Amino acid sequence: MPWINEIECSKCLACVKSCPENAIKIKDNGFPYIDQNICIKCGKCFDACPKEVIRPNSENPSLRSGSGRGRGMGRNAKGFGKNNF
């Protein structure tokens, strides 16, 4: 499932406005987060983000194990990107 890199996020909320399912909520600290129970992985938030901070699960550091796992998957990786999370 997609996630938002808060370190790089500018809190512009373009992702929130773009989500057709209202799956992106705002935390108390002002950062958006994706409600994984609602997200349909349509990719609209990914396309709307001007800072490219919405990432696939494979790039989530908290989910990596072992060396090199999840590396190399860029925004043009097969099966991820424009309307295809």
GROMACS .gro file of C-alpha atoms in nm:
model
   85
    1MET     CA    1   0.000   0.000   0.000
    2PRO     CA    2   0.120   0.353  -0.065
    3TRP     CA    3   0.255   0.574   0.213
    4ILE     CA    4   0.364   0.936   0.251
    5ASN     CA    5   0.721   1.035   0.328
    6GLU     CA    6   0.670   1.306   0.591
    7ILE     CA    7   1.033   1.417   0.578
    8GLU     CA    8   0.984   1.548   0.224
    9CYS     CA    9   0.613   1.639   0.242
   10SER     CA   10   0.531   2.012   0.223
   11LYS     CA   11   0.175   1.966   0.357
   12CYS     CA   12   0.029   2.118   0.039
   13LEU     CA   13  -0.261   1.868   0.061
   14ALA     CA   14  -0.283   1.816  -0.315
   15CYS     CA   15  -0.307   1.444  -0.242
   16VAL     CA   16  -0.605   1.495  -0.011
   17LYS     CA   17  -0.790   1.696  -0.274
   18SER     CA   18  -0.718   1.439  -0.546
   19CYS     CA   19  -0.842   1.128  -0.364
   20PRO     CA   20  -1.181   1.015  -0.501
   21GLU     CA   21  -1.239   0.788  -0.198
   22ASN     CA   22  -1.140   1.041   0.073
   23ALA     CA   23  -0.882   0.789   0.193
   24ILE     CA   24  -0.623   1.055   0.275
   25LYS     CA   25  -0.673   1.213   0.615
   26ILE     CA   26  -0.486   1.485   0.803
   27LYS     CA   27  -0.302   1.400   1.125
   28ASP     CA   28  -0.286   1.638   1.423
   29ASN     CA   29   0.060   1.748   1.307
   30GLY     CA   30  -0.080   1.859   0.970
   31PHE     CA   31   0.071   1.579   0.764
   32PRO     CA   32  -0.156   1.369   0.543
   33TYR     CA   33  -0.175   0.993   0.583
   34ILE     CA   34  -0.337   0.725   0.371
   35ASP     CA   35  -0.608   0.517   0.537
   36GLN     CA   36  -0.519   0.174   0.402
   37ASN     CA   37  -0.872   0.044   0.473
   38ILE     CA   38  -1.020   0.296   0.229
   39CYS     CA   39  -0.747   0.339  -0.036
   40ILE     CA   40  -0.826   0.171  -0.369
   41LYS     CA   41  -0.474   0.229  -0.509
   42CYS     CA   42  -0.598   0.436  -0.804
   43GLY     CA   43  -0.279   0.645  -0.813
   44LYS     CA   44  -0.448   0.986  -0.827
   45CYS     CA   45  -0.267   1.106  -0.515
   46PHE     CA   46   0.061   0.986  -0.660
   47ASP     CA   47   0.004   1.189  -0.975
   48ALA     CA   48  -0.114   1.497  -0.781
   49CYS     CA   49   0.184   1.519  -0.545
   50PRO     CA   50   0.420   1.796  -0.665
   51LYS     CA   51   0.704   1.677  -0.440
   52GLU     CA   52   0.669   1.307  -0.528
   53VAL     CA   53   0.652   1.198  -0.163
   54ILE     CA   54   0.390   0.925  -0.202
   55ARG     CA   55   0.573   0.595  -0.216
   56PRO     CA   56   0.496   0.225  -0.266
   57ASN     CA   57   0.521  -0.013   0.029
   58SER     CA   58   0.847  -0.152  -0.106
   59GLU     CA   59   1.013   0.182  -0.030
   60ASN     CA   60   0.890   0.197   0.332
   61PRO     CA   61   1.203   0.175   0.551
   62SER     CA   62   1.004   0.024   0.838
   63LEU     CA   63   0.913  -0.275   0.618
   64ARG     CA   64   1.259  -0.348   0.481
   65SER     CA   65   1.456  -0.647   0.601
   66GLY     CA   66   1.795  -0.755   0.478
   67SER     CA   67   2.027  -0.561   0.255
   68GLY     CA   68   1.902  -0.410  -0.066
   69ARG     CA   69   1.540  -0.506  -0.020
   70GLY     CA   70   1.307  -0.255  -0.180
   71ARG     CA   71   1.586  -0.058  -0.344
   72GLY     CA   72   1.583   0.038  -0.706
   73MET     CA   73   1.209   0.082  -0.737
   74GLY     CA   74   1.163   0.425  -0.883
   75ARG     CA   75   0.860   0.617  -0.993
   76ASN     CA   76   0.874   0.442  -1.332
   77ALA     CA   77   0.880   0.091  -1.191
   78LYS     CA   78   0.647  -0.156  -1.361
   79GLY     CA   79   0.309  -0.175  -1.195
   80PHE     CA   80   0.340   0.154  -1.009
   81GLY     CA   81   0.260   0.505  -1.112
   82LYS     CA   82   0.000   0.673  -1.318
   83ASN     CA   83  -0.330   0.524  -1.202
   84ASN     CA   84  -0.162   0.192  -1.130
   85PHE     CA   85  -0.043   0.152  -0.772
   0.00000   0.00000   0.00000
